[in-house]
Amino acid sequence: MSAEPDTEAVAAGLRRRLADQLEEGGRLRSHEWRSAVEAAPRHVFVPRFYRETDAPGVTTWEPVTQETVGREEWLRLVYTDATWVTQFDGRDIDWADPKPISNAVPTSSSTLPSLVVRMLEDLDAHEGMKVLEIGTGTGYSTALMCHRLGSESVTSVETDEGVARRARAALAGSGHTPHLLVGDGRAGCPGDAPYDRLIATCGFRSIPPAWLEQVLPGGVVLTTLRGWMRSLGLVRLTVSGEGASGWFSADDPSFMIARQQDAPESLGTVPGPDDGTRRKATYGPEVLTTSGPAFMAQLAAPQARFFSLPVDGGQAGTFVLDSTTGSFAVLTVTDSGRQVRQGGPYRLWDAVESAVATWEEYGSPNRAVFGVTVSRNEQTVWLGNPNGPQWPLPS
Ligand SMILES: C[S@@+](CC[C@H](N)C(=O)[O-])C[C@H]1O[C@@H](n2cnc3c(N)ncnc32)[C@H](O)[C@@H]1O
């Protein structure tokens, strides 16, 4: 962890510059969190990382270390407002001989500082409060919280043992000793409860019930919700005696899904050309990839995933499959219009079209008019108010 004094001086300057940028962008709003950004040595938490290349074709990442790009460029990159990937497919990287990586899924990273800081500001945590973090990752966000609240007030859970070990060393190297736990963050950490605040930097399909038992009434849970097709966004819930409720934020930040909740490997069985019943479709496959409608599609079909394949006669079709129930929808767009062929126990495309139509009836609003209510028995996302149109989250 030791670095030449020169590195420390350059890094301190870069941290001030990063803090200026985050302030100008409106993400950093208080002097307490500014002081944390100026203090936390991100280069200790991401000494080596991967960045996406702009090469055309399949997404490829290249290694960035002092050796591969030189110390000056490495430090400059560390302190830019970017997400740096530190692990793929749950496997540690061989840093003795790092190679470019493609066809892989990032499984750990140091999140975009502007997103981390904005979440910390939204968390509204003050001196004397206890915070539970889910997804320690590199430990950088943990360090920011330790600086602001004191190590004794911070507990952080990481599911990956190697990731947690490196975070522990980096935190100790920068003088912080929070309680770090290796485990599934869905269980929280009952031993340190109750907490005033809970912040998750990986996405969950619904709110884990244990969190509500461990956060005090009046406390805040800040997490992203996500599905298998896309992220639903960031929610800020206030815990009550009965459960929790709150609103989505207007923008669309996305985190990697919790490891235990990743989609099943198999996409399901591709239906045959004569399976299902056909009808004209009101909406086509574009709703799956356009921000607002895609959010509605994710709510309406929480178990589904989609992909394109040639169908009858070689023309492209979009397959929407729910491997858990065997329900399917196949969408095609021809000169005569949009068509859907559906089958299985659940009419997937009927549900998607109904949700998108509701969203349009309400004026195609952004995410900020949606909220979440969590009770002991169910969790729902609603539009406008808790009695408005609603969609259950998977339990
Ligand atoms: C985006 S990274 C965290 C970024 C981190 N806060 C930072 O500043 O470096 C998400 C982390 O969540 C971890 N994770 C995934 N599922 C988890 C779970 N169920 N419980 C705890 N950690 C989990 C991943 O291993 C990964 O390290």
Short mmCIF file of C-alpha atoms and ligand atoms in Angstrom, two decimals:
data_model
loop_
_atom_site.label_atom_id
_atom_site.label_comp_id
_atom_site.label_asym_id
_atom_site.label_seq_id
_atom_site.Cartn_x
_atom_site.Cartn_y
_atom_site.Cartn_z
CA MET A 1 0.00 0.00 0.00
CA SER A 2 2.96 2.37 0.42
CA ALA A 3 3.31 5.01 -2.25
CA GLU A 4 6.00 7.57 -2.93
CA PRO A 5 5.36 10.96 -1.27
CA ASP A 6 5.16 12.44 -4.72
CA THR A 7 2.19 10.19 -5.56
CA GLU A 8 0.43 11.34 -2.40
CA ALA A 9 0.89 15.00 -3.28
CA VAL A 10 -0.36 14.52 -6.85
CA ALA A 11 -3.28 12.42 -5.58
CA ALA A 12 -4.28 15.11 -3.06
CA GLY A 13 -4.42 17.68 -5.87
CA LEU A 14 -6.48 15.35 -8.05
CA ARG A 15 -8.91 14.73 -5.19
CA ARG A 16 -9.48 18.47 -4.78
CA ARG A 17 -10.13 18.71 -8.50
CA LEU A 18 -12.56 15.77 -8.37
CA ALA A 19 -14.37 17.40 -5.43
CA ASP A 20 -14.64 20.65 -7.43
CA GLN A 21 -16.14 18.76 -10.37
CA LEU A 22 -18.63 16.89 -8.18
CA GLU A 23 -19.65 20.18 -6.55
CA GLU A 24 -20.07 21.92 -9.90
CA GLY A 25 -22.21 19.00 -11.11
CA GLY A 26 -24.45 19.42 -8.03
CA ARG A 27 -23.70 15.92 -6.74
CA LEU A 28 -21.53 17.02 -3.80
CA ARG A 29 -23.64 19.35 -1.71
CA SER A 30 -22.12 19.55 1.78
CA HIS A 31 -18.71 20.45 3.13
CA GLU A 32 -18.67 17.28 5.30
CA TRP A 33 -18.84 14.99 2.25
CA ARG A 34 -16.43 17.27 0.38
CA SER A 35 -13.92 16.77 3.13
CA ALA A 36 -14.42 12.98 2.81
CA VAL A 37 -13.80 13.10 -0.97
CA GLU A 38 -10.66 15.19 -0.39
CA ALA A 39 -9.42 12.66 2.18
CA ALA A 40 -10.25 9.20 0.73
CA PRO A 41 -7.32 7.92 -1.36
CA ARG A 42 -9.17 6.21 -4.25
CA HIS A 43 -5.80 5.08 -5.66
CA VAL A 44 -5.37 2.83 -2.61
CA PHE A 45 -8.77 1.21 -3.33
CA VAL A 46 -8.33 0.84 -7.09
CA PRO A 47 -4.60 0.30 -7.58
CA ARG A 48 -5.41 -1.84 -10.67
CA PHE A 49 -8.59 -1.89 -12.70
CA TYR A 50 -10.16 -2.44 -16.10
CA ARG A 51 -11.59 0.18 -18.46
CA GLU A 52 -13.84 -0.37 -21.45
CA THR A 53 -12.15 0.17 -24.81
CA ASP A 54 -13.88 1.96 -27.65
CA ALA A 55 -13.03 -0.81 -30.12
CA PRO A 56 -16.03 -1.70 -32.31
CA GLY A 57 -17.73 -5.06 -31.92
CA VAL A 58 -17.81 -7.11 -28.76
CA THR A 59 -17.32 -5.09 -25.53
CA THR A 60 -13.70 -5.37 -24.43
CA TRP A 61 -11.95 -4.11 -21.29
CA GLU A 62 -8.23 -3.40 -20.97
CA PRO A 63 -6.14 -3.46 -17.80
CA VAL A 64 -4.97 -0.18 -16.29
CA THR A 65 -2.05 -0.21 -13.85
CA GLN A 66 0.95 2.01 -13.20
CA GLU A 67 2.89 -0.39 -15.41
CA THR A 68 0.47 -0.42 -18.36
CA VAL A 69 -0.21 3.34 -18.67
CA GLY A 70 2.47 5.01 -16.51
CA ARG A 71 2.03 6.45 -13.05
CA GLU A 72 0.78 9.88 -14.06
CA GLU A 73 -1.96 8.61 -16.38
CA TRP A 74 -2.95 5.88 -13.91
CA LEU A 75 -3.45 8.44 -11.13
CA ARG A 76 -5.33 10.82 -13.44
CA LEU A 77 -7.68 7.99 -14.43
CA VAL A 78 -8.19 6.85 -10.83
CA TYR A 79 -9.47 10.30 -9.92
CA THR A 80 -11.78 10.77 -12.90
CA ASP A 81 -15.51 10.43 -12.36
CA ALA A 82 -15.73 6.93 -13.81
CA THR A 83 -16.67 3.41 -12.74
CA TRP A 84 -13.60 1.15 -12.75
CA VAL A 85 -14.15 -2.59 -12.96
CA THR A 86 -12.07 -4.75 -10.64
CA GLN A 87 -13.56 -8.23 -11.17
CA PHE A 88 -15.37 -10.20 -13.89
CA ASP A 89 -17.56 -13.31 -13.63
CA GLY A 90 -16.80 -13.61 -9.91
CA ARG A 91 -13.18 -14.58 -10.64
CA ASP A 92 -10.12 -12.71 -9.43
CA ILE A 93 -7.79 -11.22 -12.02
CA ASP A 94 -4.27 -12.46 -12.50
CA TRP A 95 -2.54 -9.12 -12.05
CA ALA A 96 0.88 -10.67 -12.66
CA ASP A 97 -0.04 -10.85 -16.34
CA PRO A 98 -3.29 -8.98 -16.98
CA LYS A 99 -4.87 -9.43 -20.43
CA PRO A 100 -7.73 -7.61 -22.20
CA ILE A 101 -11.08 -9.21 -21.32
CA SER A 102 -14.22 -9.66 -23.41
CA ASN A 103 -17.37 -11.80 -23.22
CA ALA A 104 -17.40 -11.31 -19.47
CA VAL A 105 -19.74 -9.73 -16.93
CA PRO A 106 -18.35 -7.21 -14.41
CA THR A 107 -18.99 -8.47 -10.87
CA SER A 108 -17.18 -5.87 -8.78
CA SER A 109 -16.12 -2.28 -9.33
CA SER A 110 -15.47 1.08 -7.76
CA THR A 111 -18.68 2.97 -8.56
CA LEU A 112 -18.73 6.32 -10.34
CA PRO A 113 -17.74 8.83 -7.58
CA SER A 114 -20.56 11.23 -8.56
CA LEU A 115 -23.10 8.45 -7.98
CA VAL A 116 -21.51 7.33 -4.69
CA VAL A 117 -21.42 10.91 -3.38
CA ARG A 118 -24.93 11.72 -4.53
CA MET A 119 -26.22 8.58 -2.76
CA LEU A 120 -24.33 9.52 0.40
CA GLU A 121 -25.85 13.01 0.30
CA ASP A 122 -29.33 11.51 -0.28
CA LEU A 123 -28.77 9.10 2.61
CA ASP A 124 -28.75 12.09 4.97
CA ALA A 125 -26.42 10.43 7.47
CA HIS A 126 -24.99 12.52 10.31
CA GLU A 127 -22.51 12.12 13.17
CA GLY A 128 -23.74 9.63 15.72
CA MET A 129 -25.73 7.56 13.19
CA LYS A 130 -25.00 3.91 12.45
CA VAL A 131 -24.87 2.89 8.80
CA LEU A 132 -25.04 -0.53 7.15
CA GLU A 133 -23.53 -0.73 3.67
CA ILE A 134 -24.31 -3.65 1.34
CA GLY A 135 -21.64 -4.29 -1.33
CA THR A 136 -18.27 -3.21 0.09
CA GLY A 137 -16.60 -3.67 -3.31
CA THR A 138 -13.23 -1.91 -3.32
CA GLY A 139 -14.03 -0.23 0.01
CA TYR A 140 -13.88 3.30 -1.45
CA SER A 141 -17.47 4.23 -0.49
CA THR A 142 -16.89 2.58 2.92
CA ALA A 143 -13.84 4.83 3.40
CA LEU A 144 -15.89 7.94 2.61
CA MET A 145 -18.42 6.92 5.29
CA CYS A 146 -15.70 6.08 7.83
CA HIS A 147 -14.17 9.50 7.30
CA ARG A 148 -17.51 11.25 7.80
CA LEU A 149 -19.08 9.10 10.56
CA GLY A 150 -16.16 7.24 12.19
CA SER A 151 -15.23 3.59 11.60
CA GLU A 152 -17.16 2.47 14.69
CA SER A 153 -20.42 3.65 13.06
CA VAL A 154 -19.95 1.73 9.80
CA THR A 155 -20.72 -1.93 9.03
CA SER A 156 -20.25 -3.21 5.48
CA VAL A 157 -21.17 -6.58 3.94
CA GLU A 158 -19.53 -8.05 0.83
CA THR A 159 -20.49 -11.39 -0.66
CA ASP A 160 -17.15 -12.14 -2.36
CA GLU A 161 -14.36 -13.25 -0.06
CA GLY A 162 -11.43 -12.08 -2.22
CA VAL A 163 -13.06 -8.69 -2.86
CA ALA A 164 -13.73 -8.29 0.87
CA ARG A 165 -10.12 -9.22 1.74
CA ARG A 166 -8.70 -6.56 -0.59
CA ALA A 167 -11.14 -3.94 0.72
CA ARG A 168 -10.17 -4.75 4.30
CA ALA A 169 -6.46 -4.26 3.50
CA ALA A 170 -7.08 -0.99 1.65
CA LEU A 171 -9.30 0.35 4.45
CA ALA A 172 -6.72 -0.57 7.10
CA GLY A 173 -3.99 0.99 4.92
CA SER A 174 -5.89 4.28 4.94
CA GLY A 175 -6.55 4.15 8.67
CA HIS A 176 -10.12 2.85 8.78
CA THR A 177 -11.43 -0.12 10.76
CA PRO A 178 -15.17 -0.52 10.07
CA HIS A 179 -16.88 -3.85 10.82
CA LEU A 180 -16.52 -5.82 7.57
CA LEU A 181 -18.49 -8.96 7.00
CA VAL A 182 -18.37 -11.57 4.25
CA GLY A 183 -21.88 -12.78 3.45
CA ASP A 184 -25.09 -12.26 1.55
CA GLY A 185 -26.15 -8.67 2.22
CA ARG A 186 -29.80 -9.69 2.05
CA ALA A 187 -29.37 -10.91 5.65
CA GLY A 188 -27.88 -7.57 6.76
CA CYS A 189 -25.77 -7.80 9.91
CA PRO A 190 -28.07 -8.39 12.90
CA GLY A 191 -25.14 -8.27 15.33
CA ASP A 192 -24.60 -4.53 14.80
CA ALA A 193 -28.29 -3.59 14.44
CA PRO A 194 -30.21 -1.34 14.82
CA TYR A 195 -29.06 1.02 12.07
CA ASP A 196 -30.17 4.53 11.25
CA ARG A 197 -29.32 4.17 7.57
CA LEU A 198 -28.80 1.37 5.04
CA ILE A 199 -27.17 1.93 1.65
CA ALA A 200 -26.76 -0.76 -1.02
CA THR A 201 -24.35 -0.45 -3.93
CA CYS A 202 -25.58 -3.54 -5.74
CA GLY A 203 -29.12 -3.94 -7.12
CA PHE A 204 -31.86 -6.13 -5.62
CA ARG A 205 -35.07 -7.53 -7.14
CA SER A 206 -37.01 -6.50 -4.05
CA ILE A 207 -36.28 -5.23 -0.53
CA PRO A 208 -34.84 -7.99 1.68
CA PRO A 209 -37.15 -8.34 4.75
CA ALA A 210 -34.17 -8.54 7.17
CA TRP A 211 -33.25 -4.94 6.31
CA LEU A 212 -36.54 -3.67 7.69
CA GLU A 213 -35.97 -5.53 10.94
CA GLN A 214 -32.51 -4.01 11.34
CA VAL A 215 -33.21 -0.37 10.39
CA LEU A 216 -34.91 1.74 13.05
CA PRO A 217 -38.40 3.16 12.42
CA GLY A 218 -37.85 6.55 10.77
CA GLY A 219 -34.57 5.27 9.31
CA VAL A 220 -33.72 5.29 5.62
CA VAL A 221 -33.00 2.49 3.13
CA LEU A 222 -31.36 3.65 -0.11
CA THR A 223 -30.92 1.01 -2.80
CA THR A 224 -31.33 0.35 -6.48
CA LEU A 225 -33.98 -2.14 -7.52
CA ARG A 226 -33.36 -4.12 -10.64
CA GLY A 227 -34.77 -6.88 -12.76
CA TRP A 228 -33.37 -9.33 -15.26
CA MET A 229 -34.04 -7.07 -18.24
CA ARG A 230 -32.91 -3.76 -16.75
CA SER A 231 -32.51 -1.58 -13.68
CA LEU A 232 -35.66 -0.10 -12.18
CA GLY A 233 -33.71 2.73 -10.53
CA LEU A 234 -32.83 4.16 -7.15
CA VAL A 235 -35.38 4.12 -4.30
CA ARG A 236 -35.24 5.94 -0.98
CA LEU A 237 -37.51 4.28 1.57
CA THR A 238 -38.43 5.40 5.06
CA VAL A 239 -38.86 2.51 7.46
CA SER A 240 -41.97 2.38 9.66
CA GLY A 241 -43.24 -0.10 12.22
CA GLU A 242 -45.16 -1.98 9.49
CA GLY A 243 -42.69 -1.91 6.62
CA ALA A 244 -41.30 0.87 4.47
CA SER A 245 -42.30 3.20 1.66
CA GLY A 246 -40.79 5.88 -0.52
CA TRP A 247 -40.10 7.13 -4.02
CA PHE A 248 -37.86 6.41 -6.98
CA SER A 249 -35.42 9.12 -8.06
CA ALA A 250 -36.04 10.76 -11.45
CA ASP A 251 -32.82 9.58 -13.07
CA ASP A 252 -31.82 6.04 -13.91
CA PRO A 253 -28.70 4.88 -12.05
CA SER A 254 -27.90 1.22 -12.41
CA PHE A 255 -25.88 -1.22 -10.29
CA MET A 256 -24.83 -4.80 -10.90
CA ILE A 257 -27.45 -7.22 -9.58
CA ALA A 258 -26.82 -9.01 -6.26
CA ARG A 259 -24.98 -12.23 -7.09
CA GLN A 260 -27.59 -14.49 -5.51
CA GLN A 261 -30.33 -12.91 -7.62
CA ASP A 262 -28.78 -13.16 -11.06
CA ALA A 263 -31.06 -14.52 -13.80
CA PRO A 264 -31.06 -18.30 -14.35
CA GLU A 265 -28.42 -19.35 -16.87
CA SER A 266 -30.98 -20.85 -19.24
CA LEU A 267 -33.11 -18.35 -21.12
CA GLY A 268 -35.82 -21.01 -21.41
CA THR A 269 -37.22 -23.06 -24.26
CA VAL A 270 -37.52 -21.28 -27.60
CA PRO A 271 -41.12 -21.82 -28.81
CA GLY A 272 -41.73 -23.59 -32.11
CA PRO A 273 -43.13 -21.72 -35.15
CA ASP A 274 -46.71 -22.91 -34.53
CA ASP A 275 -46.77 -22.47 -30.74
CA GLY A 276 -49.05 -19.88 -29.17
CA THR A 277 -51.79 -17.64 -30.49
CA ARG A 278 -51.26 -14.64 -32.75
CA ARG A 279 -52.73 -11.18 -32.65
CA LYS A 280 -51.88 -7.70 -33.83
CA ALA A 281 -49.64 -5.94 -31.30
CA THR A 282 -50.18 -2.35 -30.17
CA TYR A 283 -46.54 -1.97 -29.14
CA GLY A 284 -43.51 -3.59 -30.72
CA PRO A 285 -40.10 -4.66 -29.43
CA GLU A 286 -38.97 -1.02 -29.19
CA VAL A 287 -40.70 -0.75 -25.79
CA LEU A 288 -38.10 -3.14 -24.38
CA THR A 289 -35.24 -0.76 -25.12
CA THR A 290 -36.76 2.71 -24.65
CA SER A 291 -36.22 4.03 -21.11
CA GLY A 292 -39.79 4.78 -19.85
CA PRO A 293 -41.61 1.90 -21.59
CA ALA A 294 -38.79 -0.52 -20.72
CA PHE A 295 -39.22 0.35 -17.03
CA MET A 296 -42.92 -0.55 -17.40
CA ALA A 297 -42.05 -3.79 -19.23
CA GLN A 298 -39.69 -4.76 -16.41
CA LEU A 299 -42.46 -4.16 -13.85
CA ALA A 300 -45.03 -6.10 -15.87
CA ALA A 301 -42.83 -9.09 -16.69
CA PRO A 302 -40.39 -9.44 -13.78
CA GLN A 303 -39.21 -12.96 -14.72
CA ALA A 304 -38.75 -12.30 -18.44
CA ARG A 305 -35.72 -11.73 -20.67
CA PHE A 306 -35.55 -11.03 -24.39
CA PHE A 307 -33.31 -11.59 -27.39
CA SER A 308 -33.54 -11.48 -31.18
CA LEU A 309 -33.44 -14.47 -33.52
CA PRO A 310 -34.58 -15.08 -37.08
CA VAL A 311 -38.14 -16.49 -37.13
CA ASP A 312 -40.35 -17.94 -39.89
CA GLY A 313 -38.70 -17.29 -43.21
CA GLY A 314 -35.58 -15.67 -41.79
CA GLN A 315 -37.13 -12.40 -40.68
CA ALA A 316 -35.93 -11.08 -37.25
CA GLY A 317 -38.13 -11.72 -34.26
CA THR A 318 -37.85 -10.63 -30.63
CA PHE A 319 -38.38 -13.48 -28.19
CA VAL A 320 -39.54 -12.56 -24.70
CA LEU A 321 -39.24 -15.63 -22.49
CA ASP A 322 -40.12 -16.31 -18.88
CA SER A 323 -38.13 -19.44 -18.08
CA THR A 324 -39.74 -19.79 -14.65
CA THR A 325 -43.31 -20.28 -16.00
CA GLY A 326 -42.59 -21.20 -19.63
CA SER A 327 -44.60 -18.19 -20.85
CA PHE A 328 -43.45 -16.57 -24.07
CA ALA A 329 -44.14 -13.79 -26.56
CA VAL A 330 -42.60 -13.57 -30.05
CA LEU A 331 -42.73 -10.14 -31.67
CA THR A 332 -42.37 -9.45 -35.35
CA VAL A 333 -42.67 -6.25 -37.34
CA THR A 334 -43.58 -6.56 -41.02
CA ASP A 335 -45.01 -4.28 -43.74
CA SER A 336 -48.45 -5.23 -42.46
CA GLY A 337 -47.65 -4.06 -38.91
CA ARG A 338 -46.67 -5.44 -35.51
CA GLN A 339 -47.62 -8.97 -34.54
CA VAL A 340 -47.26 -10.98 -31.36
CA ARG A 341 -47.50 -14.72 -30.79
CA GLN A 342 -48.02 -15.65 -27.11
CA GLY A 343 -48.21 -18.88 -25.17
CA GLY A 344 -47.80 -20.45 -21.73
CA PRO A 345 -49.70 -19.84 -18.52
CA TYR A 346 -49.18 -16.07 -18.48
CA ARG A 347 -49.84 -13.67 -21.40
CA LEU A 348 -46.55 -11.79 -21.17
CA TRP A 349 -47.16 -9.26 -23.92
CA ASP A 350 -50.70 -8.49 -22.71
CA ALA A 351 -49.19 -7.53 -19.34
CA VAL A 352 -46.44 -5.41 -20.95
CA GLU A 353 -48.88 -3.59 -23.24
CA SER A 354 -51.29 -2.89 -20.40
CA ALA A 355 -48.46 -1.42 -18.25
CA VAL A 356 -47.12 0.75 -21.10
CA ALA A 357 -50.67 1.96 -21.91
CA THR A 358 -51.19 2.94 -18.25
CA TRP A 359 -47.92 4.87 -18.29
CA GLU A 360 -49.03 6.73 -21.43
CA GLU A 361 -52.47 7.49 -19.91
CA TYR A 362 -50.65 9.17 -17.02
CA GLY A 363 -48.70 11.38 -19.44
CA SER A 364 -45.55 9.23 -19.89
CA PRO A 365 -44.06 10.44 -16.58
CA ASN A 366 -40.47 10.02 -15.43
CA ARG A 367 -39.40 7.71 -12.61
CA ALA A 368 -39.98 10.27 -9.82
CA VAL A 369 -43.78 9.73 -9.81
CA PHE A 370 -43.33 6.04 -8.99
CA GLY A 371 -43.03 4.77 -5.44
CA VAL A 372 -42.62 1.53 -3.53
CA THR A 373 -44.50 0.14 -0.55
CA VAL A 374 -43.08 -2.78 1.37
CA SER A 375 -45.23 -4.66 3.88
CA ARG A 376 -44.75 -7.98 5.58
CA ASN A 377 -46.69 -9.83 2.86
CA GLU A 378 -46.02 -7.96 -0.36
CA GLN A 379 -44.00 -5.31 -2.12
CA THR A 380 -45.51 -3.13 -4.81
CA VAL A 381 -44.38 -0.40 -7.15
CA TRP A 382 -47.14 2.18 -7.67
CA LEU A 383 -47.75 5.12 -9.95
CA GLY A 384 -48.69 8.46 -8.43
CA ASN A 385 -49.76 7.29 -4.97
CA PRO A 386 -49.95 4.02 -3.03
CA ASN A 387 -53.54 3.49 -4.24
CA GLY A 388 -52.68 4.18 -7.88
CA PRO A 389 -51.94 1.52 -10.54
CA GLN A 390 -49.55 -1.02 -9.07
CA TRP A 391 -47.24 -3.88 -9.96
CA PRO A 392 -45.87 -6.46 -7.49
CA LEU A 393 -42.12 -6.90 -7.07
CA PRO A 394 -40.93 -10.52 -7.12
CA SER A 395 -40.79 -11.91 -3.59
C1 LIG B 1 -20.64 -1.88 -7.58
S1 LIG B 1 -19.76 -2.88 -6.47
C2 LIG B 1 -19.63 -1.92 -4.98
C3 LIG B 1 -18.95 -0.61 -5.10
C4 LIG B 1 -18.40 -0.13 -3.80
N1 LIG B 1 -19.39 0.45 -2.98
C5 LIG B 1 -17.20 0.76 -4.05
O1 LIG B 1 -17.28 1.95 -3.79
O2 LIG B 1 -16.19 0.23 -4.48
C6 LIG B 1 -20.99 -4.05 -5.94
C7 LIG B 1 -20.46 -5.07 -4.97
O3 LIG B 1 -21.57 -5.76 -4.41
C8 LIG B 1 -21.14 -7.08 -4.13
N2 LIG B 1 -22.33 -7.93 -3.94
C9 LIG B 1 -23.09 -8.55 -4.89
N3 LIG B 1 -24.09 -9.22 -4.31
C10 LIG B 1 -23.97 -9.02 -2.97
C11 LIG B 1 -24.70 -9.45 -1.85
N4 LIG B 1 -25.78 -10.25 -1.96
N5 LIG B 1 -24.30 -9.07 -0.62
C12 LIG B 1 -23.21 -8.27 -0.45
N6 LIG B 1 -22.47 -7.84 -1.50
C13 LIG B 1 -22.85 -8.18 -2.73
C14 LIG B 1 -20.30 -7.42 -5.34
O4 LIG B 1 -19.45 -8.52 -5.09
C15 LIG B 1 -19.56 -6.11 -5.58
O5 LIG B 1 -18.32 -6.10 -4.94
#
